[in-house]
Amino acid sequence: MKKALITGITGQDGSYLTEFLLKKGYEVWGIIRRSSSFHTGRIDHLYKDPHDMPRLKLVYGDMTDGTNLSALMNEIKPDEVYNLAAQSHVRVSFDMPIYTVNADALGTLRLLEAIRSSNRAVKFYQASSSEMYGKVVEIPQTEKTPFYPRSPYACAKAYSFWQTLNYREAYGLFACNGILFNHESPRRGETFVTRKITRGATRIKCCLQEKLYLGNLEAKRDWGYAGDYIEAMWLMLQQDKPDDFVIATGESHSVKEFLEEVFSHLDLDWKKYVEIDSRYFRPSEVELLQGDASKAKKILGWEPKVTFKALAKMMTDADMKTAGDEKILKEQRQ
Ligand code: NAP
Ligand code: F7E
């Protein structure tokens, strides 16, 4: 039985990847951080009773603690490591640049060193990001497009990209960078713009809130579905040789278009409810991202399945149910 270790297992991608690998018959180990409250909501359905799912094991760890990562590597002896852990919010990275770089850049290096010193043939996946293209120098962006990072988060991810490539070339590690463009789902963190919109719009529909405060509505992103993208991570580690791949839909849409899609699905006019709040602007913005995943299509046989429209509908429908439940609870309390 193959063993996978996932950092960031409690996050959006971690939860989908765990489901996927368990279905493939893997034993999955996940690193979780100690927290004063429960934060395993996205994987609880896989872990309710440890006896039901003996192939999923959670251990405590943190990307800022290299000793702990080395000990886990030696204890678990994984065949594949998926490094998904990160302080992943771009706006927050301007508020916490040092922590972001510690976890997202040095954290990757700590993990790579833990693998190297374990002297085992481990396959490594690094969650690289389209944010590295930042102020883009060409459209669309491919594996050959130079990086121009525009935030502490993007700089940290660019550092990790190069370290991953360097461990591949210097030490022969089977290490791959997945350069994933934005991918969303009903499990997306609620402070990222798509989920903030679907949560806000459905709560407005249920009369639970009156306004939705947002920042730059003109920014354009290449938005795909997380459930599609995690398969690409796994595919990269099943190839004969390690490489780097762009994973994207090839389409770019503005925040405004996403708003239109969601509010019109709920028969609402977004202009009546959305207000601009400068707190959500970034000191330097990434205006447009659009990926070209031709290499992934050719070599991995990977293609996105969920369209922009279907993604917006999927997320809105899921949040409509949550808002409906919230409304019933509120009425029962009154
Ligand atoms: P996410 O939902 O924010 O999840 C991040 C995960 O990292 C959580 O499990 C979090 O744990 C964990 N984490 C944060 N800091 C940590 C630390 N110091 N030590 C250990 N764990 C830590 O992110 P996601 O959307 O699933 O993205 C997964 C990865 O892909 C991230 O590296 C992200 O930067 C990258 N990425 C994401 C996208 C996207 O569009 N989603 C695109 C490209 C790249 P807690 O639950 O304890 O907070
Ligand atoms: O912002 C604009 C904002 O925070 C998208 C992360 O997963 O994808 C994600 O990073 C756009 C930006 O995602 C609000 O200015 C407007 O232009 O949803 P986001 P992101 O910054 O693209 C990349 C690929 C990653 O790697 C990251 O980990 O939307 N925007 N108004 C807003 N954004 C937020 N969050 N909140 C607003 O109110």
Tab-separated table of C-alpha atoms and ligand atoms in Angstrom:
chain	number	residue	atom	x	y	z
A	1	MET	CA	0.000	0.000	0.000
A	2	LYS	CA	1.371	3.420	-0.998
A	3	LYS	CA	1.800	6.003	1.747
A	4	ALA	CA	1.209	9.735	1.176
A	5	LEU	CA	1.999	12.565	3.558
A	6	ILE	CA	0.005	15.777	3.113
A	7	THR	CA	0.898	19.094	4.722
A	8	GLY	CA	-2.105	21.436	4.828
A	9	ILE	CA	-4.554	18.511	5.022
A	10	THR	CA	-7.167	20.673	6.796
A	11	GLY	CA	-7.297	23.159	3.894
A	12	GLN	CA	-9.485	23.166	0.783
A	13	ASP	CA	-7.074	21.202	-1.427
A	14	GLY	CA	-5.893	18.947	1.405
A	15	SER	CA	-9.432	17.704	1.962
A	16	TYR	CA	-10.109	16.930	-1.720
A	17	LEU	CA	-6.702	15.299	-2.170
A	18	THR	CA	-7.241	13.126	0.918
A	19	GLU	CA	-10.570	11.865	-0.436
A	20	PHE	CA	-8.962	11.185	-3.804
A	21	LEU	CA	-5.949	9.285	-2.410
A	22	LEU	CA	-8.054	7.220	0.009
A	23	LYS	CA	-10.206	6.149	-2.955
A	24	LYS	CA	-7.011	5.153	-4.782
A	25	GLY	CA	-6.121	2.861	-1.849
A	26	TYR	CA	-3.378	5.002	-0.263
A	27	GLU	CA	-2.608	5.235	3.423
A	28	VAL	CA	-2.834	8.997	4.013
A	29	TRP	CA	-0.991	10.848	6.756
A	30	GLY	CA	-1.842	14.478	7.373
A	31	ILE	CA	-0.017	17.125	9.352
A	32	ILE	CA	-2.307	19.324	11.440
A	33	ARG	CA	-1.464	22.307	13.619
A	34	ARG	CA	-2.371	22.467	17.254
A	35	SER	CA	-5.249	24.883	17.689
A	36	SER	CA	-7.385	26.015	20.629
A	37	SER	CA	-10.506	25.100	18.636
A	38	PHE	CA	-11.366	22.326	16.182
A	39	HIS	CA	-10.314	23.080	12.613
A	40	THR	CA	-10.695	19.707	10.921
A	41	GLY	CA	-14.171	20.509	9.541
A	42	ARG	CA	-13.188	19.798	5.937
A	43	ILE	CA	-11.961	16.272	6.709
A	44	ASP	CA	-14.247	15.309	9.596
A	45	HIS	CA	-16.478	13.307	7.250
A	46	LEU	CA	-13.427	11.117	6.518
A	47	TYR	CA	-12.321	10.823	10.116
A	48	LYS	CA	-15.442	10.608	12.311
A	49	ASP	CA	-14.462	7.235	13.669
A	50	PRO	CA	-10.779	6.305	13.311
A	51	HIS	CA	-11.839	2.641	13.161
A	52	ASP	CA	-13.916	3.330	10.036
A	53	MET	CA	-10.968	4.884	8.257
A	54	PRO	CA	-7.775	3.329	9.573
A	55	ARG	CA	-5.950	4.504	6.427
A	56	LEU	CA	-6.187	8.193	7.464
A	57	LYS	CA	-3.811	9.293	10.196
A	58	LEU	CA	-3.333	12.787	11.601
A	59	VAL	CA	-0.172	13.973	13.318
A	60	TYR	CA	0.774	17.329	14.832
A	61	GLY	CA	3.313	19.493	13.055
A	62	ASP	CA	4.087	22.901	11.649
A	63	MET	CA	6.024	24.193	8.647
A	64	THR	CA	7.939	26.504	10.969
A	65	ASP	CA	9.389	23.557	12.945
A	66	GLY	CA	12.063	21.703	10.961
A	67	THR	CA	12.912	19.238	13.741
A	68	ASN	CA	9.310	18.129	13.853
A	69	LEU	CA	9.160	17.725	10.031
A	70	SER	CA	12.340	15.584	10.048
A	71	ALA	CA	11.015	13.399	12.859
A	72	LEU	CA	7.725	12.883	10.993
A	73	MET	CA	9.536	12.020	7.762
A	74	ASN	CA	11.567	9.347	9.560
A	75	GLU	CA	8.561	8.005	11.435
A	76	ILE	CA	6.069	7.890	8.549
A	77	LYS	CA	8.425	6.974	5.673
A	78	PRO	CA	6.035	8.206	2.977
A	79	ASP	CA	6.305	7.339	-0.736
A	80	GLU	CA	4.783	10.675	-1.774
A	81	VAL	CA	4.763	14.062	-0.033
A	82	TYR	CA	2.273	16.776	-1.041
A	83	ASN	CA	3.313	20.152	0.352
A	84	LEU	CA	0.030	22.083	0.473
A	85	ALA	CA	0.537	23.911	3.770
A	86	ALA	CA	0.790	27.676	3.508
A	87	GLN	CA	-0.392	30.996	4.818
A	88	SER	CA	-2.278	31.200	1.538
A	89	HIS	CA	-4.021	34.588	1.709
A	90	VAL	CA	-2.347	37.200	-0.500
A	91	ARG	CA	-3.840	40.244	1.292
A	92	VAL	CA	-2.882	38.837	4.706
A	93	SER	CA	0.684	38.272	3.494
A	94	PHE	CA	1.123	42.073	3.359
A	95	ASP	CA	0.143	42.231	7.048
A	96	MET	CA	2.295	39.226	8.046
A	97	PRO	CA	5.212	39.092	5.577
A	98	ILE	CA	7.737	37.505	7.938
A	99	TYR	CA	5.427	34.739	9.078
A	100	THR	CA	4.279	34.117	5.492
A	101	VAL	CA	7.853	33.730	4.271
A	102	ASN	CA	8.750	31.552	7.255
A	103	ALA	CA	5.884	29.122	6.595
A	104	ASP	CA	5.595	29.307	2.785
A	105	ALA	CA	9.257	29.671	1.739
A	106	LEU	CA	11.478	28.386	4.571
A	107	GLY	CA	8.829	25.806	5.436
A	108	THR	CA	9.275	24.225	1.997
A	109	LEU	CA	13.041	24.223	2.440
A	110	ARG	CA	12.686	22.551	5.859
A	111	LEU	CA	10.523	19.864	4.292
A	112	LEU	CA	12.908	19.335	1.365
A	113	GLU	CA	15.810	19.021	3.803
A	114	ALA	CA	13.832	16.539	5.912
A	115	ILE	CA	13.285	14.437	2.777
A	116	ARG	CA	16.897	14.698	1.627
A	117	SER	CA	18.322	13.714	5.008
A	118	SER	CA	15.925	10.754	5.277
A	119	ASN	CA	17.867	9.160	2.366
A	120	ARG	CA	14.717	7.632	0.943
A	121	ALA	CA	13.298	7.838	-2.583
A	122	VAL	CA	10.361	10.126	-1.868
A	123	LYS	CA	8.274	11.876	-4.536
A	124	PHE	CA	7.573	15.523	-3.720
A	125	TYR	CA	4.789	17.830	-4.900
A	126	GLN	CA	5.081	21.584	-4.307
A	127	ALA	CA	1.936	23.744	-4.359
A	128	SER	CA	3.267	26.534	-6.545
A	129	SER	CA	0.972	29.336	-7.594
A	130	SER	CA	-0.031	31.511	-10.544
A	131	GLU	CA	0.544	34.447	-8.165
A	132	MET	CA	4.242	34.055	-9.074
A	133	TYR	CA	3.415	35.564	-12.511
A	134	GLY	CA	2.071	38.671	-10.730
A	135	LYS	CA	2.476	41.640	-13.039
A	136	VAL	CA	2.320	39.343	-16.035
A	137	VAL	CA	4.844	39.707	-18.822
A	138	GLU	CA	2.773	37.683	-21.314
A	139	ILE	CA	-0.752	36.370	-21.798
A	140	PRO	CA	-1.491	33.515	-21.389
A	141	GLN	CA	1.098	32.301	-18.878
A	142	THR	CA	2.929	29.028	-19.483
A	143	GLU	CA	5.723	27.101	-17.721
A	144	LYS	CA	8.170	29.321	-19.648
A	145	THR	CA	6.705	32.685	-18.603
A	146	PRO	CA	9.067	34.617	-16.280
A	147	PHE	CA	7.819	35.369	-12.761
A	148	TYR	CA	7.061	38.886	-11.477
A	149	PRO	CA	5.738	38.360	-7.929
A	150	ARG	CA	3.694	41.192	-6.400
A	151	SER	CA	3.213	40.189	-2.751
A	152	PRO	CA	5.143	38.601	0.136
A	153	TYR	CA	3.061	35.470	-0.540
A	154	ALA	CA	4.055	35.381	-4.213
A	155	CYS	CA	7.736	36.001	-3.386
A	156	ALA	CA	7.643	33.113	-0.893
A	157	LYS	CA	6.043	30.832	-3.475
A	158	ALA	CA	8.648	31.812	-6.088
A	159	TYR	CA	11.394	30.913	-3.586
A	160	SER	CA	9.796	27.510	-2.989
A	161	PHE	CA	9.411	26.940	-6.726
A	162	TRP	CA	13.144	27.414	-7.268
A	163	GLN	CA	14.144	25.353	-4.216
A	164	THR	CA	11.973	22.484	-5.471
A	165	LEU	CA	13.577	22.689	-8.900
A	166	ASN	CA	17.014	22.939	-7.297
A	167	TYR	CA	16.526	19.807	-5.154
A	168	ARG	CA	15.495	17.994	-8.328
A	169	GLU	CA	18.626	19.073	-10.203
A	170	ALA	CA	21.130	18.988	-7.330
A	171	TYR	CA	20.053	15.812	-5.519
A	172	GLY	CA	17.982	13.943	-8.124
A	173	LEU	CA	14.846	14.245	-5.986
A	174	PHE	CA	11.601	13.406	-7.799
A	175	ALA	CA	10.216	16.888	-7.155
A	176	CYS	CA	7.438	18.619	-9.143
A	177	ASN	CA	5.942	22.088	-9.106
A	178	GLY	CA	2.258	22.346	-9.888
A	179	ILE	CA	1.709	25.970	-10.916
A	180	LEU	CA	-1.966	26.058	-10.095
A	181	PHE	CA	-4.179	28.960	-11.070
A	182	ASN	CA	-7.021	29.947	-8.716
A	183	HIS	CA	-9.247	27.023	-7.873
A	184	GLU	CA	-12.361	27.204	-5.799
A	185	SER	CA	-15.124	25.023	-4.373
A	186	PRO	CA	-17.809	24.992	-1.700
A	187	ARG	CA	-14.890	24.271	0.685
A	188	ARG	CA	-12.994	27.430	-0.259
A	189	GLY	CA	-11.967	29.614	2.704
A	190	GLU	CA	-14.617	32.270	3.310
A	191	THR	CA	-12.253	35.250	2.950
A	192	PHE	CA	-11.258	34.449	-0.655
A	193	VAL	CA	-13.314	36.495	-3.084
A	194	THR	CA	-15.416	33.769	-4.769
A	195	ARG	CA	-16.567	32.228	-1.491
A	196	LYS	CA	-17.013	35.634	0.109
A	197	ILE	CA	-19.382	36.442	-2.770
A	198	THR	CA	-21.349	33.173	-2.646
A	199	ARG	CA	-21.647	33.377	1.162
A	200	GLY	CA	-22.613	37.063	1.045
A	201	ALA	CA	-25.121	36.768	-1.812
A	202	THR	CA	-26.902	33.746	-0.316
A	203	ARG	CA	-27.065	35.390	3.115
A	204	ILE	CA	-28.522	38.518	1.468
A	205	LYS	CA	-31.090	36.308	-0.299
A	206	CYS	CA	-32.060	34.851	3.099
A	207	CYS	CA	-32.227	38.343	4.702
A	208	LEU	CA	-29.296	37.486	7.014
A	209	GLN	CA	-27.161	40.428	5.826
A	210	GLU	CA	-27.807	43.619	3.892
A	211	LYS	CA	-24.546	44.520	2.140
A	212	LEU	CA	-21.441	42.853	0.760
A	213	TYR	CA	-18.176	44.823	1.035
A	214	LEU	CA	-15.504	44.094	-1.573
A	215	GLY	CA	-12.289	45.557	-3.023
A	216	ASN	CA	-11.101	45.593	-6.652
A	217	LEU	CA	-13.895	44.283	-8.887
A	218	GLU	CA	-11.876	44.666	-12.107
A	219	ALA	CA	-9.234	42.027	-11.237
A	220	LYS	CA	-9.363	39.013	-13.546
A	221	ARG	CA	-8.586	35.444	-12.584
A	222	ASP	CA	-8.475	32.027	-14.262
A	223	TRP	CA	-10.865	30.206	-11.914
A	224	GLY	CA	-11.216	26.420	-11.907
A	225	TYR	CA	-12.673	23.764	-9.608
A	226	ALA	CA	-10.441	22.405	-6.810
A	227	GLY	CA	-11.818	18.871	-7.240
A	228	ASP	CA	-10.413	18.838	-10.800
A	229	TYR	CA	-7.057	20.338	-9.830
A	230	ILE	CA	-6.014	17.890	-7.101
A	231	GLU	CA	-6.035	15.063	-9.652
A	232	ALA	CA	-3.318	16.937	-11.560
A	233	MET	CA	-1.141	16.944	-8.408
A	234	TRP	CA	-1.318	13.177	-8.203
A	235	LEU	CA	-0.772	12.712	-11.944
A	236	MET	CA	2.484	14.708	-11.759
A	237	LEU	CA	3.898	12.234	-9.242
A	238	GLN	CA	2.921	9.208	-11.379
A	239	GLN	CA	5.077	10.191	-14.397
A	240	ASP	CA	8.421	8.622	-15.327
A	241	LYS	CA	10.261	11.869	-14.707
A	242	PRO	CA	9.633	14.909	-12.522
A	243	ASP	CA	8.607	18.191	-14.150
A	244	ASP	CA	6.667	21.439	-13.613
A	245	PHE	CA	3.153	22.027	-14.943
A	246	VAL	CA	0.679	24.885	-15.294
A	247	ILE	CA	-2.822	23.840	-14.236
A	248	ALA	CA	-5.531	26.239	-15.422
A	249	THR	CA	-8.756	26.507	-17.422
A	250	GLY	CA	-7.401	28.950	-20.026
A	251	GLU	CA	-10.299	31.375	-19.374
A	252	SER	CA	-10.078	34.621	-17.451
A	253	HIS	CA	-13.040	36.357	-15.757
A	254	SER	CA	-13.328	39.471	-13.616
A	255	VAL	CA	-14.570	39.594	-10.028
A	256	LYS	CA	-17.496	41.575	-11.464
A	257	GLU	CA	-18.380	38.700	-13.817
A	258	PHE	CA	-18.351	36.283	-10.889
A	259	LEU	CA	-20.657	38.650	-8.976
A	260	GLU	CA	-23.030	38.801	-11.957
A	261	GLU	CA	-23.080	35.019	-12.286
A	262	VAL	CA	-23.865	34.432	-8.593
A	263	PHE	CA	-26.392	37.217	-7.979
A	264	SER	CA	-28.313	36.541	-11.191
A	265	HIS	CA	-28.558	32.848	-10.237
A	266	LEU	CA	-30.321	34.102	-7.081
A	267	ASP	CA	-32.486	36.589	-9.071
A	268	LEU	CA	-30.739	39.542	-7.424
A	269	ASP	CA	-29.084	42.654	-8.854
A	270	TRP	CA	-25.594	42.795	-7.321
A	271	LYS	CA	-25.319	46.587	-7.829
A	272	LYS	CA	-27.955	47.110	-5.119
A	273	TYR	CA	-25.966	45.206	-2.497
A	274	VAL	CA	-22.231	45.511	-3.201
A	275	GLU	CA	-20.170	48.360	-1.736
A	276	ILE	CA	-16.482	49.044	-2.177
A	277	ASP	CA	-14.312	49.052	0.935
A	278	SER	CA	-10.707	50.196	0.508
A	279	ARG	CA	-9.605	47.737	3.235
A	280	TYR	CA	-9.832	44.995	0.642
A	281	PHE	CA	-7.475	46.640	-1.836
A	282	ARG	CA	-3.884	45.388	-1.924
A	283	PRO	CA	-0.745	47.575	-1.886
A	284	SER	CA	0.159	46.015	-5.241
A	285	GLU	CA	-2.448	44.113	-7.220
A	286	VAL	CA	-2.301	41.260	-9.709
A	287	GLU	CA	-4.649	42.528	-12.405
A	288	LEU	CA	-4.938	39.551	-14.741
A	289	LEU	CA	-4.096	35.873	-14.716
A	290	GLN	CA	-4.818	33.434	-17.531
A	291	GLY	CA	-3.038	30.106	-17.777
A	292	ASP	CA	-2.194	27.826	-20.660
A	293	ALA	CA	-2.316	24.194	-19.489
A	294	SER	CA	-1.395	22.647	-22.869
A	295	LYS	CA	1.653	20.879	-21.405
A	296	ALA	CA	-0.461	19.229	-18.692
A	297	LYS	CA	-2.997	18.176	-21.317
A	298	LYS	CA	-0.308	16.672	-23.545
A	299	ILE	CA	1.828	14.904	-20.907
A	300	LEU	CA	-0.559	14.233	-18.013
A	301	GLY	CA	-3.736	13.889	-20.091
A	302	TRP	CA	-5.271	16.402	-17.665
A	303	GLU	CA	-8.129	18.733	-18.540
A	304	PRO	CA	-10.503	20.817	-16.376
A	305	LYS	CA	-14.083	19.531	-16.290
A	306	VAL	CA	-16.042	22.219	-14.421
A	307	THR	CA	-16.735	25.497	-16.273
A	308	PHE	CA	-16.760	29.003	-14.743
A	309	LYS	CA	-20.572	29.092	-14.871
A	310	ALA	CA	-20.947	25.627	-13.332
A	311	LEU	CA	-18.442	26.512	-10.584
A	312	ALA	CA	-20.346	29.669	-9.628
A	313	LYS	CA	-23.617	27.690	-9.556
A	314	MET	CA	-22.096	24.830	-7.526
A	315	MET	CA	-20.747	27.218	-4.881
A	316	THR	CA	-23.940	29.308	-4.771
A	317	ASP	CA	-26.181	26.251	-4.379
A	318	ALA	CA	-24.009	24.868	-1.568
A	319	ASP	CA	-23.996	28.205	0.273
A	320	MET	CA	-27.750	28.644	-0.275
A	321	LYS	CA	-28.245	25.493	1.752
A	322	THR	CA	-25.938	26.780	4.516
A	323	ALA	CA	-27.704	30.155	4.598
A	324	GLY	CA	-31.114	28.406	4.653
A	325	ASP	CA	-30.029	26.329	7.677
A	326	GLU	CA	-28.663	29.476	9.329
A	327	LYS	CA	-32.000	31.216	8.812
A	328	ILE	CA	-33.997	28.353	10.354
A	329	LEU	CA	-31.665	28.357	13.372
A	330	LYS	CA	-32.074	32.112	13.769
A	331	GLU	CA	-35.879	31.850	13.603
A	332	GLN	CA	-35.886	29.039	16.175
A	333	ARG	CA	-33.848	31.204	18.569
A	334	GLN	CA	-36.264	34.171	18.265
B	1	NAP	P1	-5.949	26.753	2.435
B	1	NAP	O1	-7.372	26.302	2.339
B	1	NAP	O2	-5.655	28.096	2.957
B	1	NAP	O3	-5.191	25.670	3.357
B	1	NAP	C1	-3.892	25.902	3.825
B	1	NAP	C2	-3.481	24.751	4.724
B	1	NAP	O4	-2.162	25.005	5.220
B	1	NAP	C3	-4.375	24.557	5.970
B	1	NAP	O5	-4.483	23.183	6.243
B	1	NAP	C4	-3.569	25.244	7.066
B	1	NAP	O6	-3.829	24.735	8.355
B	1	NAP	C5	-2.151	24.842	6.640
B	1	NAP	N1	-1.111	25.682	7.224
B	1	NAP	C6	-0.985	27.028	7.189
B	1	NAP	N2	0.134	27.423	7.814
B	1	NAP	C7	0.735	26.293	8.280
B	1	NAP	C8	1.911	26.035	9.020
B	1	NAP	N3	2.708	27.023	9.437
B	1	NAP	N4	2.221	24.747	9.301
B	1	NAP	C9	1.415	23.734	8.917
B	1	NAP	N5	0.268	23.917	8.221
B	1	NAP	C10	-0.051	25.183	7.904
B	1	NAP	O7	-5.227	26.620	1.035
B	1	NAP	P2	-5.676	25.831	-0.296
B	1	NAP	O8	-6.545	26.702	-1.101
B	1	NAP	O9	-6.134	24.472	0.070
B	1	NAP	O10	-4.283	25.751	-1.081
B	1	NAP	C11	-3.378	24.674	-0.871
B	1	NAP	C12	-1.976	25.111	-1.274
B	1	NAP	O11	-1.973	25.489	-2.649
B	1	NAP	C13	-1.427	26.312	-0.522
B	1	NAP	O12	-0.037	26.147	-0.396
B	1	NAP	C14	-1.717	27.486	-1.439
B	1	NAP	O13	-0.812	28.537	-1.196
B	1	NAP	C15	-1.517	26.833	-2.778
B	1	NAP	N6	-2.281	27.368	-3.895
B	1	NAP	C16	-3.621	27.553	-3.794
B	1	NAP	C17	-4.333	27.982	-4.891
B	1	NAP	C18	-5.840	28.155	-4.834
B	1	NAP	O14	-6.381	28.821	-5.710
B	1	NAP	N7	-6.525	27.540	-3.874
B	1	NAP	C19	-3.686	28.213	-6.107
B	1	NAP	C20	-2.311	27.996	-6.181
B	1	NAP	C21	-1.610	27.561	-5.074
B	1	NAP	P3	-4.974	25.361	9.313
B	1	NAP	O15	-6.242	24.663	8.925
B	1	NAP	O16	-4.472	25.002	10.655
B	1	NAP	O17	-5.017	26.843	9.057
B	2	F7E	O1	-8.565	37.417	-4.646
B	2	F7E	C1	-9.936	40.674	-5.578
B	2	F7E	C2	-8.499	40.632	-5.111
B	2	F7E	O2	-8.146	36.531	-2.363
B	2	F7E	C3	-8.854	37.376	-6.029
B	2	F7E	C4	-5.087	32.188	-3.206
B	2	F7E	O3	-5.637	30.895	-3.182
B	2	F7E	O4	-5.247	32.308	-5.594
B	2	F7E	C5	-5.640	32.950	-4.397
B	2	F7E	O5	-5.136	34.270	-4.349
B	2	F7E	C6	-9.031	38.789	-6.556
B	2	F7E	C7	-7.884	39.727	-6.165
B	2	F7E	O6	-7.423	35.199	-4.409
B	2	F7E	C8	-11.996	41.212	-2.641
B	2	F7E	O7	-7.934	41.931	-5.051
B	2	F7E	C9	-11.831	42.039	-4.639
B	2	F7E	O8	-7.509	40.486	-7.275
B	2	F7E	O9	-9.797	35.349	-3.878
B	2	F7E	P1	-8.537	36.095	-3.738
B	2	F7E	P2	-5.933	35.521	-4.924
B	2	F7E	O10	-5.378	36.720	-4.303
B	2	F7E	O11	-5.983	35.468	-6.409
B	2	F7E	C10	-3.838	32.203	-5.804
B	2	F7E	C11	-3.607	31.449	-7.094
B	2	F7E	C12	-3.121	31.628	-4.640
B	2	F7E	O12	-2.092	30.981	-4.790
B	2	F7E	C13	-3.561	32.093	-3.297
B	2	F7E	O13	-3.134	31.162	-2.284
B	2	F7E	O14	-10.206	39.336	-5.986
B	2	F7E	N1	-10.892	41.053	-4.532
B	2	F7E	N2	-12.503	42.150	-3.496
B	2	F7E	C14	-10.977	40.521	-3.304
B	2	F7E	N3	-10.291	39.518	-2.731
B	2	F7E	C15	-10.616	39.168	-1.451
B	2	F7E	N4	-9.966	38.148	-0.857
B	2	F7E	N5	-11.594	39.842	-0.756
B	2	F7E	C16	-12.305	40.880	-1.302
B	2	F7E	O15	-13.183	41.467	-0.666
